[in-house]
Amino acid sequence: MTQVSMTVNGKPVSADAEGRTLLVDFLRNQLRLTGTHVGCDTSQCGACVVHVNGQAVKACTMFAAEAEGAEVRTIEGMANDDGSLGVIQQAFQDHHGLQCGFCTPGMVMSAAALLRDNPKPSEAEIREYLEGNICRCTGYHNIIKSILAASGQEVAIAAE
Amino acid sequence: MSVGKPLPHDAAALHVTGAARYVDDIPTPADTLHLAFGLSSVARGSIREMDLAKVRSHPGVVAVLTAKDLPHANDVSPSVHDEPLLSDGAIHYKGQPIFCVAATSHLAARHAARRGQIDYDQIAPILTIDQALDADSRFEKGPLIWTKGDVEPAISAAPHQLSGSIEMGGQEHFYLEGQAALALPQEGGDMVVHASTQHPTEIQHKVAEALGVPMHAVRVETRRMGGGFGGKESQGNALAVATAIVAAQTGRPCKMRYDRDDDMIITGKRHDFRISYTVGFDDTGRITGVDFTQYARCGWAQDLSLPVADRAMLHADNAYDLPTCRITSHRLKTNTQSATAFRGFGGPQGMLGIERVMDDIARKLGKDPLDVRRVNYYAAMETKAEPGRGKRFGGTYSPKPAQTSNLTPYGMAVEDFILHEMTDALASSADYSARKAAIAQWNAENPVLKRGIALTPVKFGISFTLSHLNQAGALVHVYQDGSIHLNHGGTEMGQGLFQKVAQVAAARFGVSPETVKITATDTGKVPNTSATAASSGSDLNGMAVANACDTIRDRIASCVAEVQDVAAQDVLFDNGEVIAGNARLSFADAAMLAYTHRVSLSATGFYKTPDLAWDRIKGTGRPFFYFAQGAAVTEVVIDTLTGENRILRTDILHDAGASLNPALDIGQIEGGYVQGAGWLTTEELVWDDEGTLRTHAPSTYKIPACSDRPDVFNVSLWDAPNPAQTIYRSKAVGEPPFMLGMSAFFALADAASACGPHDPALMAPATAEAVLAAVTRAKG
């Protein structure tokens, strides 16, 4: 066991973990931040995407110890300071960008990373960026719509 | 009114903040154990010797169980007790659970489970349809055969005949949340289980059997699943039973979640099928008779294979009136994962058979496949204009016509067929004819890339074919502050059932949906539930909830009426108010008034689907309450040098009746289409000659990704009330859109057909490899 320290969602945290503990397990088991999901265990589905020092990372693809001293942001840290939903979160709700919700935290984290680097992405750019996030429910249509809306680009509202 | 509004998913705010809890997210007591199965490494044979010393000595291991450590039933089958939780010595497939490890961490259990030393006496496995036929390895004594009329003379007397065969692969569910269960031992031998399941009552039943206790000693709770798609109808039994047994034996909470590879290796998938056919038809393409033989690869245990294969037979007609027909169904037993429920439940396979027939006829006659499809459609429903009420038809609203035709192969009259109008509307909105011509022109000018287009219909029967399952219960409480607690037997797997049913409850009380608290499915609240399956969730539970709400509403109305001295039937519930004569009370005040007048504000509700009668052996009767319908046009492009392909545009028109929530229903349609197209294109399951599933992770098994979505994707609802008396005249929408994905498959076949004069005989899934093979065949 080694002690691992990092800043998660703005708060300094420290916990004991085996050297082989994955960041996703550290977040979920040690810190009880269970919004970061394990979907495939093999860095392919994207349900565990978090931000480490501002970069979108699949949390099952790095050790907790590798994030020593890092600034980590998870889905639990995406709401506004007053607790209201962030713009991307609100867009996923308003545009039905989710069904079972299991992929949603990873989608929101990937979308946030995309929009930071590319505030007005085209639909094609969104699709390409989300290659590493899979969703089995929605067919992706409303996820793309949500991200377009979150970027301030006009989209037709579903079913109205 | 809350019904019909496009409200977001009830848990959307929880999902986007990461606060929605799945089984693996539930806080567990400190001494919780974690389970993993040790799996067989051969496909068929028996265990000669098993040495688990290294498993037991692995750090963190607390207990190791084999079949002899199970005190009661060693069975997790949902049907015929042929599915041991842990091998009884016989090995039926590669990946079968043999022993169970309980350890102090998930990782420790998984590591230990890999350390078993097992020697086998192996037998050559039966893996393929042909091997199973050769060995006469099957469920039920022989094939099930249904007939309508005298098919052979009808075929031979027709101006044209043709025969063919189509292979179609299975499909992994790939619910994003893998199977998971958490068992919490209670006092007196009771057990509480949190399970990611579509069928809490089945989990309760199997856990009770395994613990040797009555069902009342087991309570199962399911708040949500991270996707189900049929894969959590029976496949979660093993985890729930294992955790409950170890929890009972150790007195400690137990949790189990399959990691993705284990999940894909252990659990059942969609049945792969071969369907061969001989058909007779006239110069217009009108079928005179068709003879289908369906071969279903069921895997090692019966599970739900009989009703799945039945539903494939029940959809062998899809949207077409077959004057004569024979359907022969072989349910083959193989040494592979036990194939199970998957969205459509055999329907997609049955439909793909007849749709291939339509394509073949069109090719032989040189016609547009859409023309052949339409000439074979069932007759349009009988409409009867009622002033001011639009069209009414079928059911209780019009006299039953004398039926000489328009009967399904199983003898059910098709009284609600609306695909003529839907096809007209879709062909027009999607500009089908002009695009078909433009594509032909484009293909003539482009030697390497070829485009294709197809319009395919779906007519899907709604009801469980095991008729007694068509029942549901609900429990509703109104508290003295006017807040409402809603519970029913349906489970939430992302489809939006909870929100749709809450909208029904809110409408019955005339309150806003926020007044209604949606609560986890719980066998202690509503007993003897059916699986949330067969697309029936909102039909059944919506009605049961409406009945419960109406009971309470009528009691409140009587109380308020008495106080206000008006007739009870004149009390209105609307817009958060209860209106009685000149008095207007808030709903909360009315609830308080009823409470202080000692009126019960809690009620159960129950519903059973009417008018069902079905004999599955004879294949006759009325298995379905109504049909849900839809149609899709897909345009694709293929690269004839590589077989690579893209969906360019999809237009869908789908019938959800009078939708309870159009946003959620459109979500089901979009997701269903993409999943259906995935089944028929990129999703390929591969077993090697030893029976090893080679595609057991997303690295090798490709579900559609974000870039696979059509570039243009237009989805509309056919907005007309269900003629059958369903909840607010809505229609089931879970499964039917899945089969809209067939249009992608037949568009690919159309593109391959543009490469040459021969039959491309495209097989499913139409991977790039399969498309390239089809192009080669077409060129001849």
XYZ file of C-alpha atoms in Angstrom, chain B residues 84-753:
670
model
C -26.935 -25.660 -12.934
C -25.440 -22.619 -11.215
C -22.194 -24.574 -10.880
C -21.323 -27.564 -13.035
C -22.564 -30.878 -11.633
C -19.669 -32.594 -13.380
C -20.867 -32.250 -16.942
C -19.468 -29.471 -19.125
C -21.818 -27.992 -21.704
C -19.927 -24.978 -23.068
C -16.640 -23.177 -22.815
C -17.094 -20.566 -20.133
C -19.518 -22.535 -17.968
C -19.231 -21.666 -14.253
C -17.693 -24.570 -12.313
C -16.816 -23.061 -8.969
C -17.413 -19.807 -7.149
C -14.839 -17.816 -5.206
C -15.683 -15.364 -2.452
C -12.901 -12.961 -1.530
C -12.353 -9.669 0.187
C -12.027 -7.749 -3.069
C -13.290 -7.979 -6.627
C -9.746 -8.287 -7.927
C -8.755 -10.980 -5.427
C -11.782 -13.056 -6.364
C -11.017 -12.742 -10.065
C -7.355 -13.628 -9.622
C -8.185 -16.625 -7.465
C -10.824 -17.848 -9.941
C -8.088 -18.247 -12.562
C -6.052 -20.601 -10.344
C -8.244 -23.705 -10.432
C -6.639 -26.868 -11.786
C -9.257 -28.848 -13.652
C -8.787 -31.911 -15.845
C -11.538 -32.873 -18.243
C -12.646 -35.887 -20.199
C -13.464 -34.131 -23.422
C -16.068 -34.981 -26.032
C -16.159 -33.373 -29.466
C -18.461 -30.387 -29.062
C -21.572 -29.726 -31.135
C -21.120 -26.128 -32.206
C -22.876 -25.440 -35.485
C -26.375 -25.828 -36.873
C -25.187 -28.605 -39.184
C -23.428 -30.478 -36.394
C -26.555 -30.251 -34.260
C -28.752 -31.512 -37.097
C -26.374 -34.418 -37.751
C -26.421 -35.352 -34.070
C -30.175 -34.704 -33.766
C -29.276 -32.480 -30.827
C -32.339 -30.379 -30.124
C -34.875 -29.063 -27.649
C -38.379 -30.477 -27.938
C -38.745 -33.847 -29.617
C -38.678 -32.673 -33.184
C -39.327 -29.555 -35.190
C -42.435 -27.523 -34.492
C -44.491 -27.137 -37.679
C -47.331 -24.711 -38.334
C -49.262 -24.714 -41.578
C -51.810 -22.514 -43.275
C -53.504 -24.111 -46.260
C -51.973 -26.556 -48.681
C -48.616 -24.998 -49.390
C -46.994 -27.415 -51.858
C -49.618 -27.248 -54.625
C -49.907 -23.503 -54.106
C -46.196 -23.129 -54.766
C -45.962 -25.579 -57.650
C -49.023 -24.160 -59.415
C -47.628 -20.622 -59.294
C -46.115 -19.071 -62.431
C -42.748 -18.708 -60.668
C -40.853 -20.508 -57.945
C -37.580 -19.892 -56.198
C -35.636 -21.262 -53.267
C -32.910 -19.834 -51.110
C -31.382 -19.617 -47.690
C -30.051 -16.922 -45.411
C -27.674 -17.192 -42.484
C -27.904 -14.591 -39.769
C -25.563 -14.208 -36.824
C -26.412 -13.703 -33.193
C -25.799 -10.550 -31.202
C -24.178 -9.670 -27.906
C -26.352 -7.388 -25.809
C -23.471 -5.204 -24.703
C -25.522 -3.453 -22.039
C -22.984 -0.869 -20.867
C -23.484 -1.922 -17.252
C -22.466 -5.563 -16.952
C -24.443 -8.089 -14.927
C -24.350 -7.331 -11.200
C -25.999 -8.381 -7.948
C -25.646 -7.549 -4.267
C -27.077 -9.808 -1.543
C -27.598 -8.522 2.007
C -28.380 -11.220 4.589
C -31.159 -10.371 7.001
C -32.352 -11.763 10.343
C -34.044 -15.148 10.449
C -32.558 -16.332 7.168
C -34.220 -13.683 5.041
C -32.365 -12.198 2.092
C -32.470 -8.861 0.311
C -31.008 -8.790 -3.184
C -30.258 -5.762 -5.319
C -30.013 -6.999 -8.868
C -29.511 -5.495 -12.289
C -32.413 -7.428 -13.714
C -35.431 -7.058 -15.965
C -37.165 -9.692 -13.875
C -37.020 -9.193 -10.102
C -39.670 -11.846 -9.457
C -37.620 -14.458 -11.296
C -34.577 -13.522 -9.212
C -36.711 -13.833 -6.073
C -37.995 -17.224 -7.209
C -34.557 -18.637 -8.025
C -32.921 -17.254 -4.883
C -35.704 -18.758 -2.762
C -35.215 -22.146 -4.417
C -31.470 -21.964 -3.903
C -31.803 -21.015 -0.227
C -34.612 -23.498 0.432
C -36.929 -20.778 1.724
C -40.368 -19.560 0.628
C -40.451 -16.610 -1.730
C -41.653 -14.402 1.135
C -38.201 -14.665 2.706
C -36.548 -12.996 -0.283
C -36.976 -9.402 -1.356
C -35.487 -8.167 -4.621
C -35.029 -4.530 -5.484
C -34.085 -3.030 -8.845
C -33.850 0.717 -9.195
C -32.350 0.698 -12.663
C -30.196 -1.143 -15.113
C -27.489 0.281 -17.303
C -29.170 -1.294 -20.294
C -30.915 -4.641 -20.564
C -32.145 -5.384 -24.105
C -33.324 -8.842 -22.991
C -29.911 -9.773 -21.655
C -31.070 -9.225 -18.103
C -34.286 -11.223 -18.349
C -32.712 -14.485 -17.168
C -28.950 -14.037 -17.372
C -28.693 -12.287 -14.015
C -30.029 -15.306 -12.135
C -26.592 -16.842 -11.657
C -25.094 -13.783 -9.972
C -28.068 -13.198 -7.693
C -28.257 -16.844 -6.661
C -24.498 -17.081 -6.071
C -24.364 -13.953 -3.945
C -27.399 -15.057 -1.938
C -25.992 -18.516 -1.254
C -22.610 -17.201 -0.120
C -24.288 -14.469 1.912
C -26.446 -17.071 3.634
C -23.456 -19.310 4.313
C -21.066 -16.623 5.555
C -23.515 -14.139 7.026
C -21.710 -11.410 5.088
C -23.009 -9.198 2.278
C -21.879 -10.439 -1.126
C -21.484 -8.600 -4.391
C -20.766 -9.920 -7.826
C -20.253 -8.141 -11.107
C -18.957 -9.812 -14.215
C -16.123 -7.961 -15.856
C -16.825 -7.458 -19.550
C -14.931 -10.492 -20.836
C -16.561 -12.825 -18.329
C -19.922 -11.311 -19.150
C -19.533 -11.989 -22.850
C -18.087 -15.470 -22.311
C -20.656 -16.639 -19.744
C -23.960 -15.111 -20.769
C -26.319 -15.907 -23.618
C -26.850 -13.793 -26.715
C -29.309 -13.427 -29.552
C -29.978 -16.713 -31.366
C -28.261 -17.072 -34.679
C -30.504 -18.578 -37.340
C -30.506 -20.135 -40.749
C -33.739 -19.773 -42.662
C -34.286 -21.649 -45.904
C -37.312 -21.093 -48.100
C -39.209 -22.091 -51.189
C -41.772 -19.680 -52.536
C -44.290 -19.564 -55.369
C -45.455 -16.227 -56.831
C -47.166 -14.657 -59.805
C -45.983 -12.080 -62.339
C -46.734 -9.217 -59.979
C -44.678 -10.787 -57.237
C -47.734 -11.783 -55.228
C -46.895 -14.826 -53.160
C -49.121 -17.889 -53.496
C -47.335 -19.948 -50.893
C -44.092 -20.067 -48.972
C -42.387 -22.861 -47.111
C -39.914 -21.756 -44.436
C -37.527 -23.878 -42.435
C -36.008 -22.024 -39.497
C -32.970 -23.398 -37.706
C -32.259 -21.718 -34.369
C -28.979 -22.289 -32.576
C -30.066 -22.298 -28.966
C -26.871 -23.118 -27.094
C -26.595 -25.536 -24.202
C -29.669 -24.850 -22.033
C -33.275 -24.280 -22.943
C -33.606 -20.884 -21.218
C -36.146 -18.911 -23.286
C -35.362 -20.578 -26.597
C -38.803 -22.096 -27.180
C -40.707 -18.800 -26.987
C -37.917 -17.092 -28.950
C -38.195 -19.659 -31.724
C -41.987 -19.400 -31.543
C -41.807 -15.646 -32.047
C -39.547 -16.164 -35.058
C -42.321 -18.337 -36.514
C -44.929 -15.756 -35.523
C -43.070 -13.125 -37.530
C -42.304 -15.253 -40.587
C -45.043 -13.261 -42.323
C -43.912 -9.809 -41.163
C -46.307 -7.467 -43.019
C -47.423 -9.878 -45.708
C -50.607 -11.819 -46.274
C -49.403 -15.315 -47.145
C -52.260 -17.304 -48.728
C -50.579 -20.567 -47.847
C -47.628 -21.115 -45.631
C -45.635 -23.723 -43.744
C -43.128 -22.857 -41.060
C -40.871 -25.556 -39.679
C -38.777 -24.625 -36.666
C -35.769 -26.575 -35.399
C -34.514 -25.635 -31.933
C -30.973 -26.909 -31.888
C -28.932 -27.655 -28.812
C -25.245 -26.769 -29.095
C -22.234 -26.496 -26.805
C -22.221 -22.730 -26.802
C -23.581 -19.990 -24.503
C -27.290 -20.476 -23.941
C -28.898 -18.083 -26.403
C -31.484 -15.915 -24.702
C -33.877 -13.009 -25.012
C -32.728 -10.038 -27.053
C -34.879 -7.113 -28.199
C -37.284 -8.565 -30.741
C -37.057 -12.047 -29.200
C -36.861 -14.062 -32.444
C -39.051 -11.616 -34.341
C -36.112 -10.029 -36.162
C -34.873 -13.402 -37.365
C -38.288 -14.480 -38.621
C -38.786 -11.185 -40.424
C -35.385 -11.248 -42.065
C -36.423 -14.520 -43.731
C -39.520 -13.122 -45.444
C -37.789 -9.860 -46.321
C -35.076 -11.842 -48.095
C -37.829 -13.634 -49.985
C -39.236 -10.265 -51.083
C -35.826 -9.199 -52.362
C -35.330 -12.469 -54.232
C -38.731 -12.218 -55.906
C -38.020 -8.639 -56.963
C -34.683 -9.606 -58.445
C -36.195 -12.513 -60.345
C -38.976 -10.352 -61.768
C -36.819 -7.278 -62.298
C -39.056 -5.207 -60.079
C -38.473 -2.648 -57.359
C -38.491 -4.646 -54.103
C -40.845 -2.069 -52.629
C -43.456 -2.900 -55.272
C -43.213 -6.573 -54.402
C -43.518 -5.787 -50.725
C -46.595 -3.669 -51.256
C -48.396 -6.139 -53.461
C -48.086 -8.649 -50.647
C -49.132 -6.376 -47.771
C -52.057 -7.343 -45.604
C -55.247 -5.503 -46.479
C -55.695 -2.133 -44.836
C -57.715 -2.058 -41.667
C -61.372 -1.382 -42.007
C -62.006 2.245 -41.204
C -65.219 3.707 -40.058
C -65.654 7.440 -39.863
C -67.207 8.717 -36.702
C -68.065 12.406 -36.830
C -65.569 14.423 -34.872
C -63.618 11.432 -33.721
C -61.447 10.655 -36.681
C -60.934 7.116 -37.797
C -62.018 4.264 -35.626
C -61.525 0.705 -36.532
C -61.218 -2.851 -35.361
C -61.743 -3.997 -31.826
C -64.957 -2.848 -30.239
C -65.431 0.071 -32.591
C -66.448 -1.741 -35.716
C -68.126 -5.021 -36.571
C -65.783 -7.890 -37.228
C -65.582 -8.574 -40.958
C -66.025 -12.148 -42.127
C -62.464 -13.381 -42.358
C -61.515 -15.340 -45.393
C -58.183 -13.670 -45.939
C -55.958 -11.266 -44.063
C -55.216 -14.046 -41.628
C -51.728 -14.587 -40.298
C -50.170 -18.035 -40.736
C -51.366 -18.696 -37.168
C -54.937 -17.755 -37.957
C -55.148 -14.362 -36.285
C -57.101 -11.741 -38.187
C -55.022 -8.647 -38.955
C -57.474 -5.875 -38.161
C -55.222 -2.912 -37.522
C -52.904 -2.850 -40.535
C -51.780 0.713 -41.315
C -48.624 0.105 -43.333
C -50.211 1.108 -46.654
C -50.677 4.663 -45.450
C -47.414 4.665 -43.549
C -45.472 3.422 -46.552
C -47.050 6.073 -48.778
C -46.154 8.783 -46.302
C -42.606 7.560 -45.789
C -41.877 6.943 -49.467
C -43.024 10.483 -50.095
C -41.168 12.202 -47.238
C -38.002 10.261 -48.010
C -38.386 10.874 -51.744
C -37.862 7.168 -52.302
C -38.640 6.857 -56.010
C -36.576 9.817 -57.142
C -33.644 8.755 -55.021
C -33.900 5.186 -56.284
C -33.626 6.504 -59.837
C -30.807 8.884 -58.925
C -28.902 6.047 -57.295
C -29.241 3.889 -60.414
C -27.848 6.781 -62.443
C -25.043 7.365 -59.947
C -24.130 3.670 -59.944
C -23.965 3.659 -63.738
C -21.386 6.424 -63.556
C -19.301 5.142 -60.636
C -17.395 1.892 -61.058
C -15.891 1.552 -57.568
C -18.396 2.957 -55.115
C -21.979 1.739 -55.363
C -25.028 2.992 -53.598
C -28.108 1.121 -52.520
C -31.485 1.953 -51.016
C -34.224 -0.087 -49.392
C -37.554 0.507 -47.716
C -38.622 -2.224 -45.319
C -41.694 -2.441 -43.092
C -42.173 -3.865 -39.623
C -45.311 -5.356 -38.143
C -44.620 -6.640 -34.646
C -47.069 -8.500 -32.433
C -47.520 -7.072 -28.955
C -48.075 -9.383 -25.962
C -46.133 -12.141 -24.266
C -46.840 -15.310 -26.223
C -47.032 -17.182 -22.930
C -50.426 -15.618 -22.317
C -50.436 -15.743 -18.513
C -47.476 -13.367 -18.395
C -49.683 -10.559 -19.689
C -50.512 -9.214 -16.251
C -49.151 -6.446 -14.079
C -49.579 -4.943 -10.644
C -49.094 -1.543 -9.079
C -49.022 0.020 -5.637
C -49.823 3.687 -5.175
C -49.892 5.744 -1.992
C -51.065 9.305 -1.590
C -49.593 10.915 1.514
C -51.417 13.487 3.605
C -49.364 16.301 2.044
C -50.610 15.304 -1.407
C -47.354 13.766 -2.561
C -47.687 10.479 -4.398
C -45.601 7.334 -4.126
C -45.641 5.225 -7.271
C -44.584 1.616 -7.587
C -45.219 -1.054 -10.186
C -43.730 -4.289 -11.457
C -41.916 -2.826 -14.455
C -38.177 -2.180 -14.383
C -36.236 0.769 -15.724
C -33.384 -0.063 -18.078
C -33.140 3.283 -19.821
C -36.265 2.980 -21.944
C -38.079 5.651 -19.946
C -40.783 3.351 -18.576
C -40.733 4.975 -15.152
C -41.305 8.432 -16.593
C -44.055 7.299 -18.937
C -45.903 5.514 -16.140
C -45.413 8.479 -13.803
C -46.999 10.666 -16.468
C -49.973 8.309 -16.439
C -50.231 8.530 -12.646
C -49.993 12.314 -12.712
C -52.698 12.474 -15.365
C -55.089 10.322 -13.341
C -54.770 12.661 -10.334
C -54.587 15.810 -12.437
C -51.296 16.822 -10.851
C -47.851 17.676 -12.225
C -45.390 14.800 -12.709
C -43.117 16.259 -9.990
C -45.827 15.358 -7.469
C -45.216 11.687 -8.242
C -42.251 9.908 -6.655
C -40.912 7.136 -8.815
C -39.576 4.275 -6.717
C -37.458 1.196 -7.308
C -39.083 -2.016 -8.455
C -39.496 -4.116 -5.335
C -40.919 -7.606 -4.972
C -42.071 -6.631 -1.493
C -44.386 -3.977 -2.921
C -45.753 -5.624 -6.043
C -45.581 -9.415 -6.207
C -45.632 -11.968 -9.028
C -44.537 -9.587 -11.737
C -43.618 -10.519 -15.271
C -40.298 -9.584 -16.781
C -40.092 -6.128 -18.277
C -39.927 -7.593 -21.738
C -41.912 -8.124 -24.917
C -42.185 -4.316 -25.175
C -45.056 -4.645 -22.723
C -43.754 -2.457 -19.892
C -45.831 0.660 -20.402
C -48.907 -1.184 -21.746
C -49.171 -3.439 -18.712
C -47.833 -1.291 -15.902
C -49.433 1.888 -17.219
C -52.838 0.253 -17.005
C -52.204 -1.272 -13.580
C -51.064 2.106 -12.254
C -54.068 3.863 -13.788
C -56.336 1.371 -12.032
C -54.640 1.931 -8.669
C -54.755 5.703 -9.068
C -58.409 5.634 -10.057
C -59.290 3.687 -6.922
C -57.707 6.340 -4.713
C -59.010 9.211 -6.818
C -62.555 7.886 -6.564
C -62.234 7.606 -2.785
C -61.001 11.177 -2.554
C -63.793 12.258 -4.881
C -66.429 10.570 -2.690
C -65.044 12.219 0.420
C -64.848 15.677 -1.134
C -68.294 15.221 -2.693
C -69.834 14.407 0.647
C -68.246 17.401 2.343
C -69.218 19.747 -0.482
C -72.592 18.110 -1.059
C -72.129 17.411 -4.758
C -72.228 14.142 -6.700
C -68.953 12.229 -6.636
C -68.851 11.959 -10.414
C -68.908 15.754 -10.625
C -65.641 16.108 -8.707
C -62.836 17.033 -11.092
C -59.110 16.528 -10.707
C -57.233 18.974 -12.866
C -54.181 21.175 -12.817
C -53.265 20.321 -9.243
C -56.744 21.052 -7.971
C -59.794 19.120 -6.893
C -62.906 20.936 -8.003
C -66.282 20.163 -6.464
C -69.059 22.572 -7.338
C -67.911 25.997 -6.257
C -65.152 24.636 -4.045
C -61.573 24.381 -5.331
C -59.106 22.549 -3.133
C -55.473 22.000 -3.848
C -54.759 18.313 -4.358
C -52.787 18.411 -1.094
C -55.761 19.837 0.810
C -58.024 17.203 -0.721
C -55.606 14.488 0.383
C -55.525 15.940 3.909
C -59.313 16.149 3.943
C -59.568 12.494 2.939
C -56.989 11.513 5.549
C -58.821 13.303 8.363
C -62.042 11.625 7.210
C -60.298 8.288 7.600
C -60.216 7.426 3.917
C -57.606 4.924 2.731
C -55.143 6.657 0.439
C -53.304 3.543 -0.650
C -54.348 1.117 -3.354
C -53.109 -1.665 -5.514
C -53.917 -1.861 -9.182
C -54.007 -4.819 -11.489
C -54.304 -5.335 -15.214
C -54.455 -8.287 -17.537
C -54.454 -8.008 -21.300
C -57.863 -9.036 -22.682
C -58.768 -11.221 -25.629
C -55.723 -13.493 -25.807
C -56.021 -17.168 -26.735
C -53.079 -19.085 -28.081
C -52.086 -22.705 -28.724
C -48.382 -22.747 -29.458
C -48.220 -26.398 -30.471
C -50.963 -26.103 -33.078
C -49.880 -22.570 -33.916
C -53.376 -21.140 -33.882
C -55.152 -18.400 -32.012
C -54.761 -14.796 -31.033
C -51.379 -14.447 -29.325
C -51.248 -10.653 -29.720
C -53.415 -7.810 -28.495
C -52.392 -5.629 -31.444
C -49.586 -4.943 -33.889
C -47.058 -2.106 -33.696
C -45.858 -0.986 -37.105
C -43.179 1.071 -38.728
C -41.089 1.480 -41.835
C -37.617 2.729 -42.668
C -35.729 3.805 -45.768
C -31.969 3.491 -45.637
C -29.435 4.553 -48.225
C -25.897 3.194 -48.117
C -22.700 3.312 -50.090
C -20.245 0.446 -50.429
C -16.682 0.262 -51.651
C -16.679 -2.635 -54.088
C -12.937 -3.156 -53.666
C -13.002 -3.593 -49.887
C -16.607 -4.139 -48.877
C -16.415 -1.164 -46.541
C -19.692 0.675 -46.257
C -21.499 3.609 -44.733
C -25.091 4.468 -43.981
C -25.741 7.796 -45.708
C -29.304 8.517 -44.813
C -32.145 6.973 -42.869
C -35.785 8.010 -42.759
C -38.124 6.359 -40.304
C -41.842 6.559 -39.756
C -42.895 4.627 -36.701
C -46.203 3.907 -35.046
C -46.239 4.447 -31.275
C -50.007 4.992 -31.208
C -50.895 8.109 -29.238
C -47.459 8.425 -27.657
C -47.259 8.728 -23.873
C -44.007 10.631 -24.319
C -42.888 11.376 -27.878
C -39.328 12.313 -26.898
C -38.719 9.036 -25.103
C -40.435 7.063 -27.868
C -38.333 8.703 -30.562
C -35.282 7.842 -28.475
C -36.354 4.197 -28.514
C -36.802 4.337 -32.272
C -33.405 5.927 -32.950
C -31.614 3.588 -30.580
C -33.530 0.552 -31.802
C -32.737 1.272 -35.421
C -29.027 1.724 -34.756
C -28.918 -1.449 -32.657
C -30.795 -3.358 -35.357
C -28.484 -2.069 -38.053
C -25.562 -3.072 -35.822
C -26.877 -6.627 -35.592
C -26.989 -6.872 -39.371
C -23.723 -5.069 -40.172
C -20.769 -4.759 -37.812
C -21.677 -7.037 -34.924
C -20.107 -10.415 -35.594
C -19.764 -13.209 -33.085
C -17.041 -15.706 -33.882
C -16.502 -19.082 -32.223
C -13.497 -21.217 -33.106
C -13.547 -24.984 -33.624
C -13.024 -25.585 -29.902
C -16.083 -23.542 -29.043
C -14.100 -20.549 -27.784
C -15.912 -17.280 -28.255
C -13.225 -15.234 -29.972
C -15.137 -11.981 -29.848
C -15.432 -11.419 -26.120
C -14.581 -7.742 -25.737
C -15.298 -4.478 -27.537
C -11.859 -4.750 -29.137
C -13.142 -7.496 -31.419
C -16.916 -7.182 -31.153
C -18.022 -3.943 -32.767
C -21.266 -2.337 -31.748
C -22.113 0.840 -33.650
C -19.979 3.806 -32.684
C -20.846 7.465 -32.938
C -19.561 7.706 -36.490
C -21.732 4.781 -37.614
C -24.870 6.791 -37.068
C -26.459 7.831 -40.380
C -25.342 11.231 -41.672
C -28.972 12.160 -42.185
C -31.403 10.637 -39.727
C -35.060 11.677 -39.918
C -37.404 10.057 -37.438
C -41.124 10.748 -37.192
C -43.981 9.290 -35.243
C -47.128 8.107 -36.978
C -49.442 9.946 -34.704
C -52.670 7.979 -34.520
C -54.333 6.345 -31.550
C -54.068 2.613 -31.071
C -57.405 1.026 -32.036
C -56.864 -1.461 -29.232
C -57.807 -0.186 -25.799
C -54.352 0.429 -24.392
C -53.305 3.062 -21.888
C -54.217 6.401 -23.489
C -54.212 4.525 -26.825
C -50.437 4.365 -26.899
C -48.456 1.531 -28.437
C -45.489 -0.469 -27.233
C -42.238 0.861 -28.638
C -39.334 -1.054 -27.080
C -38.697 -3.774 -29.605
C -40.460 -2.914 -32.882
C -38.002 -0.218 -34.060
C -35.118 -2.680 -33.755
C -36.321 -4.355 -36.927
C -36.232 -1.103 -38.870
C -32.497 -1.858 -39.050
C -33.355 -4.424 -41.738
C -33.547 -1.558 -44.219
C -29.785 -1.032 -43.817
C -29.141 -4.681 -44.612
C -31.302 -4.679 -47.720
C -29.815 -1.381 -48.862
C -26.397 -3.034 -48.697
C -27.764 -5.967 -50.690
C -29.168 -3.479 -53.191
C -25.756 -1.826 -53.549
C -24.113 -5.222 -54.036
C -26.751 -6.042 -56.664
